[in-house]
Short mmCIF file of C-alpha atoms in Angstrom, two decimals:
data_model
loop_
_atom_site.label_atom_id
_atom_site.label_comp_id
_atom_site.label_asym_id
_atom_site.label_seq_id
_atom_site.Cartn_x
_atom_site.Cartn_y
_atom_site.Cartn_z
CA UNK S 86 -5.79 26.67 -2.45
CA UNK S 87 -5.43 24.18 -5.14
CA UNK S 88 -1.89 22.12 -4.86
CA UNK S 89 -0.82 21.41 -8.10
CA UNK S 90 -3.94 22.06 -9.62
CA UNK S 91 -3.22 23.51 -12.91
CA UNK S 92 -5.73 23.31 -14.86
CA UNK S 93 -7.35 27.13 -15.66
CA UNK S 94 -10.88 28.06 -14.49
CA UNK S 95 -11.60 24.98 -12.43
CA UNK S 96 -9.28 25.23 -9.72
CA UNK S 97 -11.76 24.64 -7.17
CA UNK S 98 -11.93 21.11 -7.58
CA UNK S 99 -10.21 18.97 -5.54
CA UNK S 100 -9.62 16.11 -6.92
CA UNK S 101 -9.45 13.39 -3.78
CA UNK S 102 -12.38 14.90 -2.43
CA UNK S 103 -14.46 12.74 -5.08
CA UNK S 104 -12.93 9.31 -4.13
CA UNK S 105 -14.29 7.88 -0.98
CA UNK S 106 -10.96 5.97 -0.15
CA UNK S 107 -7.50 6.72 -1.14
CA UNK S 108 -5.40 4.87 -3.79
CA UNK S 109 -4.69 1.42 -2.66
CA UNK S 110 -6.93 1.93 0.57
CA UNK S 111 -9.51 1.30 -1.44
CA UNK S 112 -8.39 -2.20 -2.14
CA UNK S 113 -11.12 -5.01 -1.19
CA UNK S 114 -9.81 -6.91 1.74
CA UNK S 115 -7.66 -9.73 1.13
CA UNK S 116 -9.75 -11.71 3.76
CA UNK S 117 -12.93 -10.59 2.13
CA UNK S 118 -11.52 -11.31 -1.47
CA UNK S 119 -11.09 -14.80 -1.22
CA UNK S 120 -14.42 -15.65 0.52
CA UNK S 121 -15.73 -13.71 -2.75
CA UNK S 122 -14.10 -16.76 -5.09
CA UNK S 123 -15.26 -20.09 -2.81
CA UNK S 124 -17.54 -21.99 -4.37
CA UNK S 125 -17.00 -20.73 -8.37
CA UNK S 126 -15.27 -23.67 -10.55
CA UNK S 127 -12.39 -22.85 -12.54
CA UNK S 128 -10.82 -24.21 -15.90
CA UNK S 129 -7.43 -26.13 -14.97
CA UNK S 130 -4.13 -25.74 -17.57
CA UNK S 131 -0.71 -26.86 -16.65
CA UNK S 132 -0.11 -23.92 -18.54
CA UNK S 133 -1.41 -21.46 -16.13
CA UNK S 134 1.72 -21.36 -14.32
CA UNK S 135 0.75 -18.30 -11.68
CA UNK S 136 -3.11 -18.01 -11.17
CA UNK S 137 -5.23 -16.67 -8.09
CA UNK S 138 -4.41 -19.71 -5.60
CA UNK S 139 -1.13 -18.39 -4.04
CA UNK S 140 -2.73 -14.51 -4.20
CA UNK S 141 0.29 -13.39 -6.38
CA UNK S 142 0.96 -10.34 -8.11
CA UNK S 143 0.39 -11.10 -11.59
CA UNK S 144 -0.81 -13.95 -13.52
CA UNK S 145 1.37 -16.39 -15.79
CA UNK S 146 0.70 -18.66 -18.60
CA UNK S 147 3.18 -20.06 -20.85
CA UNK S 148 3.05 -20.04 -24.41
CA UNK S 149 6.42 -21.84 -25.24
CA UNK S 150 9.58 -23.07 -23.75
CA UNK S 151 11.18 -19.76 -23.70
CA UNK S 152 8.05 -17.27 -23.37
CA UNK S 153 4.94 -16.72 -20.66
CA UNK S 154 2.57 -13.82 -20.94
CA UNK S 155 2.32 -12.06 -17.32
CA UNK S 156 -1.17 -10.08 -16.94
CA UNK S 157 -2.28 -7.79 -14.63
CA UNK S 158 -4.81 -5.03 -13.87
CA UNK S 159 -5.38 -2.34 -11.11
CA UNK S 160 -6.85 0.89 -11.06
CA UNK S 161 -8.28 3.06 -7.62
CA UNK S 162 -9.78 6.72 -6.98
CA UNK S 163 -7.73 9.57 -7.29
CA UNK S 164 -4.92 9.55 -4.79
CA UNK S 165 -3.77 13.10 -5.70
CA UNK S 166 -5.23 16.26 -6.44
CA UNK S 167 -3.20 17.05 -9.23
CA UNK S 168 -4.77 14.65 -12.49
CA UNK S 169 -1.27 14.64 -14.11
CA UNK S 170 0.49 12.99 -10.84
CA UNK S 171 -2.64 10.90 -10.03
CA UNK S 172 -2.55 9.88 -13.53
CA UNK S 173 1.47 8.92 -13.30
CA UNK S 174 0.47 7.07 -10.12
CA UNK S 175 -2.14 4.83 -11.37
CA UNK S 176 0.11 3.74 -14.00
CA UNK S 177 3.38 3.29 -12.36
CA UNK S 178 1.51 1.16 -9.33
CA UNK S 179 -0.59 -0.75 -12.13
CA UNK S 180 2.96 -1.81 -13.95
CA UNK S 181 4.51 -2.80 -10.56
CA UNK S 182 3.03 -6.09 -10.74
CA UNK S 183 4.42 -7.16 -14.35
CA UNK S 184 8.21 -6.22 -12.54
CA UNK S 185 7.02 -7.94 -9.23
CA UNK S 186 7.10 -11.37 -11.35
CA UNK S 187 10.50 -10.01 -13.21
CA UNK S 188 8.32 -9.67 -16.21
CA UNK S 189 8.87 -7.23 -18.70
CA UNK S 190 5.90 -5.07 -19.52
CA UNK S 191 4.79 -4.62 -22.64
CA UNK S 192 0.89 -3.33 -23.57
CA UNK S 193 -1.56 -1.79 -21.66
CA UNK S 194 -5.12 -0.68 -21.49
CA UNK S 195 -6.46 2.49 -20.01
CA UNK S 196 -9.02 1.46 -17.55
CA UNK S 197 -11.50 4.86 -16.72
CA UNK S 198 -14.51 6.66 -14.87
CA UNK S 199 -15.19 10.17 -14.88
CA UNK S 200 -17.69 12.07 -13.29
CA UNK S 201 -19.76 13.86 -16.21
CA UNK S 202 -19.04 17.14 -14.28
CA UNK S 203 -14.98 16.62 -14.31
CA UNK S 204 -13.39 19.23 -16.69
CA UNK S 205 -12.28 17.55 -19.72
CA UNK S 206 -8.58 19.43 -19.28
CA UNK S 207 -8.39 17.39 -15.82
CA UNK S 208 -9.58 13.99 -17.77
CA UNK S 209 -6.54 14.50 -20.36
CA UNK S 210 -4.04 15.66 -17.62
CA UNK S 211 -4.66 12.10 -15.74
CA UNK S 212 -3.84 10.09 -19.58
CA UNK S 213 -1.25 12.62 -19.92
CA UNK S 214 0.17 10.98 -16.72
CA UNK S 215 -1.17 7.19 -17.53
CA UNK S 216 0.49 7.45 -21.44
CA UNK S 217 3.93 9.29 -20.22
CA UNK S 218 4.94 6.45 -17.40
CA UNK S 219 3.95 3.87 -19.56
CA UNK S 220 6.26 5.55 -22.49
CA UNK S 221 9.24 5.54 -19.76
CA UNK S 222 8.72 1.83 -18.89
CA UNK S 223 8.54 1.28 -22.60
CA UNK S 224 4.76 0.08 -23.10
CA UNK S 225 2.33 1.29 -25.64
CA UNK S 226 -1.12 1.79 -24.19
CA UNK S 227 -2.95 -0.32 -27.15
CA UNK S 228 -6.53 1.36 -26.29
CA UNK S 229 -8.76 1.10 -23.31
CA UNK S 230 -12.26 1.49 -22.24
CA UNK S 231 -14.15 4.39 -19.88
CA UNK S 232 -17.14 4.77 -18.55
CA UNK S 233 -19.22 7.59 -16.46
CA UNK S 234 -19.37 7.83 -12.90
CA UNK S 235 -19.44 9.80 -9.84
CA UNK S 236 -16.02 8.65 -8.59
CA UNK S 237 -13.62 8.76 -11.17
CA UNK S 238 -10.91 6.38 -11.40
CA UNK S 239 -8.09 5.31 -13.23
CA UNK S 240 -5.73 2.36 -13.93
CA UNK S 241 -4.60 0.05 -16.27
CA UNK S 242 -4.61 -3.57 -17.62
CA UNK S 243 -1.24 -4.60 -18.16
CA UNK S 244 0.59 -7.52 -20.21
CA UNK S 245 4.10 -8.05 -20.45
CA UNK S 246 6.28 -11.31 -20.77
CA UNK S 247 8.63 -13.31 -19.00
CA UNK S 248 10.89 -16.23 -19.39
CA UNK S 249 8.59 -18.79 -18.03
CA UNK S 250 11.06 -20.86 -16.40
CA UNK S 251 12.54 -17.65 -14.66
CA UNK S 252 9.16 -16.29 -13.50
CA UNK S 253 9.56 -14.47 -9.91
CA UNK S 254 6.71 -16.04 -7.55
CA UNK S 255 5.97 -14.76 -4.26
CA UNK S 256 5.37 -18.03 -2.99
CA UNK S 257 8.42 -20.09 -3.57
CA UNK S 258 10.63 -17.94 -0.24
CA UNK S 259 13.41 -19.86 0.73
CA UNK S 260 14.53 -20.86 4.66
CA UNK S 261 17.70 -18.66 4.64
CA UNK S 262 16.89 -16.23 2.49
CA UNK S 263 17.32 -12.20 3.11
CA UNK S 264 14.08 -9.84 2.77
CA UNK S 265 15.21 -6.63 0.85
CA UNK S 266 12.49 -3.63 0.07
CA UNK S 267 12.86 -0.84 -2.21
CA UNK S 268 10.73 1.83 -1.04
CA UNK S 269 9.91 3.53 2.20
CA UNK S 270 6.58 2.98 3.98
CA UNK S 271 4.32 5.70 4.82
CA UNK S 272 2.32 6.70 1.73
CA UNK S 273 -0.71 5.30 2.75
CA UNK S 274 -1.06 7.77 5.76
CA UNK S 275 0.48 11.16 3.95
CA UNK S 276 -1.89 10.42 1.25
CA UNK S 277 -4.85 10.27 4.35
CA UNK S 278 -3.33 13.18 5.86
CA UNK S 279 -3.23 15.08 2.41
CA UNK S 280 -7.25 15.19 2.97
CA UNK S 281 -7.29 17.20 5.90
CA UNK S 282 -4.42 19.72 4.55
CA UNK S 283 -2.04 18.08 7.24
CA UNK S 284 1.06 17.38 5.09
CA UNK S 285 3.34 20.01 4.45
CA UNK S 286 4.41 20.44 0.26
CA UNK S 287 8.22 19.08 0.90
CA UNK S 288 6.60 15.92 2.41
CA UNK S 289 3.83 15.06 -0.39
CA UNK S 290 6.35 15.54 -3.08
CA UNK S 291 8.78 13.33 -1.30
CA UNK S 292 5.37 10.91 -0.93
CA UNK S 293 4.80 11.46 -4.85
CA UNK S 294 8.20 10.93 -6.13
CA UNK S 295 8.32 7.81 -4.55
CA UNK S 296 4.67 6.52 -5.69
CA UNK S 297 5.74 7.97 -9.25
CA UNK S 298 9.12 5.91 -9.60
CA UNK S 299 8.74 3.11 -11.65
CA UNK S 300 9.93 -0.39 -9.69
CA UNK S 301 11.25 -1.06 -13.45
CA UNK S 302 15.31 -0.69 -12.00
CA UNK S 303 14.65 -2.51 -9.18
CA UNK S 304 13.05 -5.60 -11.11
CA UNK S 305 16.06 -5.14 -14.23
CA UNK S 306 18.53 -5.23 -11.16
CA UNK S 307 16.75 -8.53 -9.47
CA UNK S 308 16.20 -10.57 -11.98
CA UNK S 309 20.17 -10.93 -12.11
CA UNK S 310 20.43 -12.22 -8.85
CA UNK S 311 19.43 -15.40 -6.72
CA UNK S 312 15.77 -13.69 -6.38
CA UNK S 313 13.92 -16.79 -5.16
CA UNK S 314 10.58 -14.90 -4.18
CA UNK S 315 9.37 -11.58 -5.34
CA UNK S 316 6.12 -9.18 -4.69
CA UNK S 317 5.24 -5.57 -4.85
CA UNK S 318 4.09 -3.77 -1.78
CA UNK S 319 0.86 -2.20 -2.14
CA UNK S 320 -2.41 -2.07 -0.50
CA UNK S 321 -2.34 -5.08 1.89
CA UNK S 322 0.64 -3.25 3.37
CA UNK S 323 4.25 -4.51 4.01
CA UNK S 324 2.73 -7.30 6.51
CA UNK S 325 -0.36 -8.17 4.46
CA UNK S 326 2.41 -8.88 1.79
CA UNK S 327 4.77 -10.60 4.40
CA UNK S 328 2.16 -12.79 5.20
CA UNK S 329 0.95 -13.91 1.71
CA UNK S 330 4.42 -15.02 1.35
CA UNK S 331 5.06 -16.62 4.32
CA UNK S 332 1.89 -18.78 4.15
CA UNK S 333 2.58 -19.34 0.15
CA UNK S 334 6.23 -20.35 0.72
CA UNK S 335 5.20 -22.69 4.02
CA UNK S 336 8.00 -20.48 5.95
CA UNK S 337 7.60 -17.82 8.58
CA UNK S 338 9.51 -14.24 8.10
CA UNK S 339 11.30 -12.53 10.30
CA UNK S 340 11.37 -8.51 10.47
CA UNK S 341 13.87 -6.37 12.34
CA UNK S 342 11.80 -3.08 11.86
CA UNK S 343 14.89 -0.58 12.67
CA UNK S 344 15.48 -1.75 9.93
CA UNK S 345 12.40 -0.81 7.65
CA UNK S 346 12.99 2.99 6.35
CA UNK S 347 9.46 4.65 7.58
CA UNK S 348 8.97 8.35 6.42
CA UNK S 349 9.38 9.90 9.51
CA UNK S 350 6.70 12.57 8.59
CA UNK S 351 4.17 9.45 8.64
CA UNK S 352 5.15 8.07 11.99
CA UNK S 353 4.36 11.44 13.03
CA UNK S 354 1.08 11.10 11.76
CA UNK S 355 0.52 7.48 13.15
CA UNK S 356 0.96 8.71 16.49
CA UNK S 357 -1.95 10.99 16.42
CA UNK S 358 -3.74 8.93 15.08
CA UNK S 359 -4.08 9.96 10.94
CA UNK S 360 -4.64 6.76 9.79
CA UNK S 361 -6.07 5.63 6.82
CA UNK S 362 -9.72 2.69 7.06
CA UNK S 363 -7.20 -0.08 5.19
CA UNK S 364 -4.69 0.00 7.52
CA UNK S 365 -7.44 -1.34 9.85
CA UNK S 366 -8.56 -3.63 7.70
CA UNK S 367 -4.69 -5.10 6.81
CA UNK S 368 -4.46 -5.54 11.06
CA UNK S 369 -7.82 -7.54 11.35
CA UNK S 370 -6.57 -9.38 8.13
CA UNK S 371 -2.93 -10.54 9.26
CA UNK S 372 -2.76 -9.53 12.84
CA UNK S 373 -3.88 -13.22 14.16
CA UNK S 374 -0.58 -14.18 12.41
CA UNK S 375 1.48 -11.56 13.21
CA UNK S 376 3.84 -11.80 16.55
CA UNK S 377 4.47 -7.89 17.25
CA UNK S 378 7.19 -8.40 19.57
CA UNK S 379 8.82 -5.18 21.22
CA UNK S 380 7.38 -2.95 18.16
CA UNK S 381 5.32 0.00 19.13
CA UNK S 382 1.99 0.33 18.38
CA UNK S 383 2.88 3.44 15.54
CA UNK S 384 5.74 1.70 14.21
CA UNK S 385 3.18 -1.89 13.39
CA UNK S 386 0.19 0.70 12.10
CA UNK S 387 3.13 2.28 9.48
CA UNK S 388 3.44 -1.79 8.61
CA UNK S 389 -0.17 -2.16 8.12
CA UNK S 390 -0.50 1.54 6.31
CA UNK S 391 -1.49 0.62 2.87
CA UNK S 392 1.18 1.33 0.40
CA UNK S 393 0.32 2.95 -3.16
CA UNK S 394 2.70 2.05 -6.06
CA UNK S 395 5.08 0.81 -3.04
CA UNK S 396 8.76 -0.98 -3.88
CA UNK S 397 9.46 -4.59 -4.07
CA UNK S 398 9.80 -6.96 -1.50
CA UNK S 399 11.83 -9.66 -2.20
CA UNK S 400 13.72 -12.68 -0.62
CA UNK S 401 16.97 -13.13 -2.01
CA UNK S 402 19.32 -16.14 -1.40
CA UNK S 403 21.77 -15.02 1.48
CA UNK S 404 25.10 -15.93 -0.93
CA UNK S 405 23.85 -13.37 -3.37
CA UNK S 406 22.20 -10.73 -0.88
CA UNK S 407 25.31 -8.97 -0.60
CA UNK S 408 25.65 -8.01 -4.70
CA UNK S 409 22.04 -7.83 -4.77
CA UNK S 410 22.01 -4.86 -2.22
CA UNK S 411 25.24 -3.08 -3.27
CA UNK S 412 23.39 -2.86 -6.74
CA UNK S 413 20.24 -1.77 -5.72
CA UNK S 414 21.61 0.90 -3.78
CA UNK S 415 21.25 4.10 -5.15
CA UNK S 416 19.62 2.57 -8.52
CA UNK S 417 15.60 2.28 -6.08
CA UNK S 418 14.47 5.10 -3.16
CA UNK S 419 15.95 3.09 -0.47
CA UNK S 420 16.97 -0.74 0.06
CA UNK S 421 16.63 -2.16 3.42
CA UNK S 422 17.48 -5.28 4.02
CA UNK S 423 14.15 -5.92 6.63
CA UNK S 424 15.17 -9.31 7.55
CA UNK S 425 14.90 -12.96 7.00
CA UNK S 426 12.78 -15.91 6.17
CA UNK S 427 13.05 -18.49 8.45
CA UNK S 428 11.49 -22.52 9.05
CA UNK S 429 7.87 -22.53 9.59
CA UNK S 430 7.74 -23.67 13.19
CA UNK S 431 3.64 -23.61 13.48
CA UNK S 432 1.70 -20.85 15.16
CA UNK S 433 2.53 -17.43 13.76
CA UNK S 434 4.07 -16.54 10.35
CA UNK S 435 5.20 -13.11 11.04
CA UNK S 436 7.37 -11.74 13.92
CA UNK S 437 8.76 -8.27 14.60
CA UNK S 438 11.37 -7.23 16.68
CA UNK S 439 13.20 -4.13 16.58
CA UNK S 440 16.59 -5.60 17.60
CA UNK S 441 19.52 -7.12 15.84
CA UNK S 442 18.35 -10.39 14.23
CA UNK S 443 21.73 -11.86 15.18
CA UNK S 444 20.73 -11.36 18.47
CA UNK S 445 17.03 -12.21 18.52
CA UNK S 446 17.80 -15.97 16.65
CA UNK S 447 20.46 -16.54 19.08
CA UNK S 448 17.44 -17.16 21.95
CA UNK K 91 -19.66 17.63 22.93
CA UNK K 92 -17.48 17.64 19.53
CA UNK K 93 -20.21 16.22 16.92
CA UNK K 94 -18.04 14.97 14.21
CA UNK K 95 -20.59 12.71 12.72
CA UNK K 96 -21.35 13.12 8.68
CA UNK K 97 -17.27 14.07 8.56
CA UNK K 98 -15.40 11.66 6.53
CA UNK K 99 -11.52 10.48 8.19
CA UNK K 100 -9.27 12.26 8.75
CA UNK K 101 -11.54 15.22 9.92
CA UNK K 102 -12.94 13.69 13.24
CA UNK K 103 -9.68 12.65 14.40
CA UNK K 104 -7.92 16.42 13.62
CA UNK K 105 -11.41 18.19 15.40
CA UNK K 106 -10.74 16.47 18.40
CA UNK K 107 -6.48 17.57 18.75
CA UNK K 108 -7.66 21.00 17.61
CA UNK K 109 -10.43 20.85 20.68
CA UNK K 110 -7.58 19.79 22.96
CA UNK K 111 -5.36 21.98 21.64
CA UNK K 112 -7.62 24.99 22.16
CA UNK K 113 -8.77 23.61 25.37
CA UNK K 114 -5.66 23.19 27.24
CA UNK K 115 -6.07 19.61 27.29
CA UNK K 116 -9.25 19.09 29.09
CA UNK K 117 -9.64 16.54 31.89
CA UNK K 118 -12.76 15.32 29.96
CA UNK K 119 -13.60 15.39 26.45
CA UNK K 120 -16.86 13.91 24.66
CA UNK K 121 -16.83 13.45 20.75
CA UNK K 122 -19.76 11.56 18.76
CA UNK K 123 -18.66 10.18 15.48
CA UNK K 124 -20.27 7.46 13.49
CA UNK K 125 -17.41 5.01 11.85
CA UNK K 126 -15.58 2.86 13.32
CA UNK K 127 -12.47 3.92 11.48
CA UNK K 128 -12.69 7.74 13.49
CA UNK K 129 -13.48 5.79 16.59
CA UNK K 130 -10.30 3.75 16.20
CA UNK K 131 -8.15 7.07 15.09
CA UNK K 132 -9.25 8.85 17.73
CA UNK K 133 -8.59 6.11 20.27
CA UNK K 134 -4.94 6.29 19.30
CA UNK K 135 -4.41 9.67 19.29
CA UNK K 136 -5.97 10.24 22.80
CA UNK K 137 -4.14 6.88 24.39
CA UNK K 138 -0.74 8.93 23.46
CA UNK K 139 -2.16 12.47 24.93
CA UNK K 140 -2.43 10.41 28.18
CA UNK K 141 -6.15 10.07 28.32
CA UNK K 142 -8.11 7.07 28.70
CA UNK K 143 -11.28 6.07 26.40
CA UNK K 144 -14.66 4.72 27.01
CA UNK K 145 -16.66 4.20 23.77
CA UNK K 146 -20.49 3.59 23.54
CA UNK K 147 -22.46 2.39 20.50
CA UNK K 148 -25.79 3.08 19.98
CA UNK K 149 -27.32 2.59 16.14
CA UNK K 150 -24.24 2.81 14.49
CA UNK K 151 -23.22 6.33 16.23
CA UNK K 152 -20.16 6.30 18.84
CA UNK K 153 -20.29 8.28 22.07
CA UNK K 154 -16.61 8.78 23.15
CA UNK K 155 -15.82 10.13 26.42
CA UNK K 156 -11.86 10.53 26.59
CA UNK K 157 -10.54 11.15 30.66
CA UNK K 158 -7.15 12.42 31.54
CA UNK K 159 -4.91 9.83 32.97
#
């Protein structure tokens, strides 16, 4: 009955059935988020090099010349019934956003709820998971703080540091430059299917090894190349991403999605119709912006499907795009090179086509 | 009538391909759910079984009557 569960007398709890949303579906909408913040005055300091304006990954602020302190937090409901692999999860998505500025991580905080019915073996198994990804990215959880309630989550508050005059944005795309991505899409929807017993094992551990692997060689291997933007793929989905970095870099991107590696096993699902609440709330969000071309209508939902602990995205200069995707090849779960950014010519910011891009700029 | 209100997504959406499953796709099928999201889901999975949908809302519950094409 229980996948995974391993955890003695109290196999029959299942774990996702406490969390209302899954993983990064449970994100607040990036539409949503900002109306939040009008209105509230902030403290300026030139120091504050990345803050919540251009809706980046991670914040900066410089200390010195040579050194900026990156901080981030994230944490969401289980996305896993297993506590160990929802635990590894939580932490590998939550240090994707120190590597999505080519910081280097470096402390974290355990962020917690439990349920006061959740079996304390299950509450250890999900730090067990937390403490042994941050161990492999090299980060020493420092301490944390938890709290009771019914929906237990998990996450963490991250700091690393960066050379501040080498920090990654994901506003500063260049006309030119070559979109690469590190993961496959799809997670999002397997995790949604996962809920209704509709994804077989081989699938969900493909899903899990690739929301478990760290984006750590991905962001050691890119922060050696012409990088010019960089961000992290997660709940706003591959467009809702897109389309922050379109609007922050005043360019438009193109997408040739043949060209995006979709688990097929989730396009599957799209077509029936398994989708997960975000990925409707990622369309009404970016869709206005969004020119969908040829692209079936299951191909754009797997764009909108809310990724969890999803790869990089990032926009490379087209001299070094070459190197950059020779080395990342084999060293992340799959680089695609998805396309190109392009001059802002008003109107839309995003447009899809699942032809050649050769072809499609030559018209 | 499938009543899939109270059940959270993904159910609604898998009730309604087991019904038409079972059924030998129906020329007509009725389903009442109450969020948008299994309205939606359900909308996509019948437009590629070849059926068209008609959805009504009254107080926050769906009435979904799905026609073969």
């Amino acid at each position: 009955m229980e996948p995974g569960g391993n955890y003695g007398e109290e196999k029959d709890i299942k774990l996702t059935k406490l969390a209302r949303c899954a993983g990064c579906g449970a994100k607040v909408g990036a539409g949503v988020l900002e109306k939040l913040l009008t209105g509230i005055s902030v403290l300026r300091d030139p120091d504050l090099l990345v803050g919540f304006d251009t809706s980046d990954d991670a914040s900066v602020y410089r200390i010195s010349e040579e050194l900026a302190l990156v901080q981030t937090v994230d944490f969401f409901p289980p996305i896993h019934d297993d506590p160990y692999i929802f635990g590894q999860i939580a932490a590998a998505n939550a240090l994707s956003d120190i590597y999505a500025m080519g910081g280097e991580p470096r402390l974290a905080l355990n962020i917690m709820a439990v349920p006061e019915k959740m079996p304390q073996d299950a509450v250890h198994e999900i730090l067990r998971g937390g403490y042994e990804k941050a161990y492999e990215a090299g980060v020493i959880i420092s301490g944390g703080h938890s709290i009771l309630d019914d929906e237990p989550i998990y996450g963490l508050a991250v700091t690393g540091f960066a050379d501040p005059r080498r920090v990654i944005r994901n506003s500063t795309a260049r006309e030119g430059d070559i979109l690469i991505l590190t993961k496959p899409l799809g997670t999002g929807i397997l995790t949604t299917a996962a809920k209704a017993d509709l994804t077989g094992p081989e699938t969900m551990k493909r899903a899990v090894g690739l929301m478990t692997v760290l984006n750590k060689a991905a962001r050691d291997i890119m922060v050696r190349h012409k990088v010019n933007a960089c961000t992290d793929v997660t709940g706003f989905s591959l467009l809702g991403h897109c389309l922050e970095m379109a609007q922050g870099s005043g360019t438009e991107l193109h997408i040739d999605t043949a060209a995006v590696d979709i688990i097929p096993e989730a396009l599957e699902l799209a077509r029936l119709g398994i989708l997960p609440e975000g990925m409707y709330r990622n369309r009404d969000f970016a869709e206005a912006f969004v020119d969908p071309g040829d692209v079936s209508l299951c191909i754009q939902d797997v764009l909108y499907d809310p990724q969890t602990s999803g790869g990089l995205l990032m926009a490379v200069d087209p001299a070094d795009a070459d190197a950059l995707f020779s080395e990342l090849k084999g060293a992340v779960p799959s680089a695609q090179r998805i396309g190109r950014v392009e001059r802002y010519r008003g109107g839309k910011r995003l447009f899809l086509a699942s032809a050649d891009l050769r072809s499609k700029t030559s018209d | 009538m499938i009543d899939a209100r109270g059940q959270s997504c993904p159910i609604p959406v898998v009730m309604v391909q087991e019904a038409v499953k079972r059924e030998g796709f129906p020329a007509e099928l009725r389903v009442l759910v109450d969020a948008r999201v299994c309205v939606e889901n359900i909308t996509r999975f019948a437009s590629f079984q070849g059926y068209t949908v008609s959805v009504e809302e009254a107080s926050g519950e769906y009435t979904m009557t799905l026609k073969r094409k």
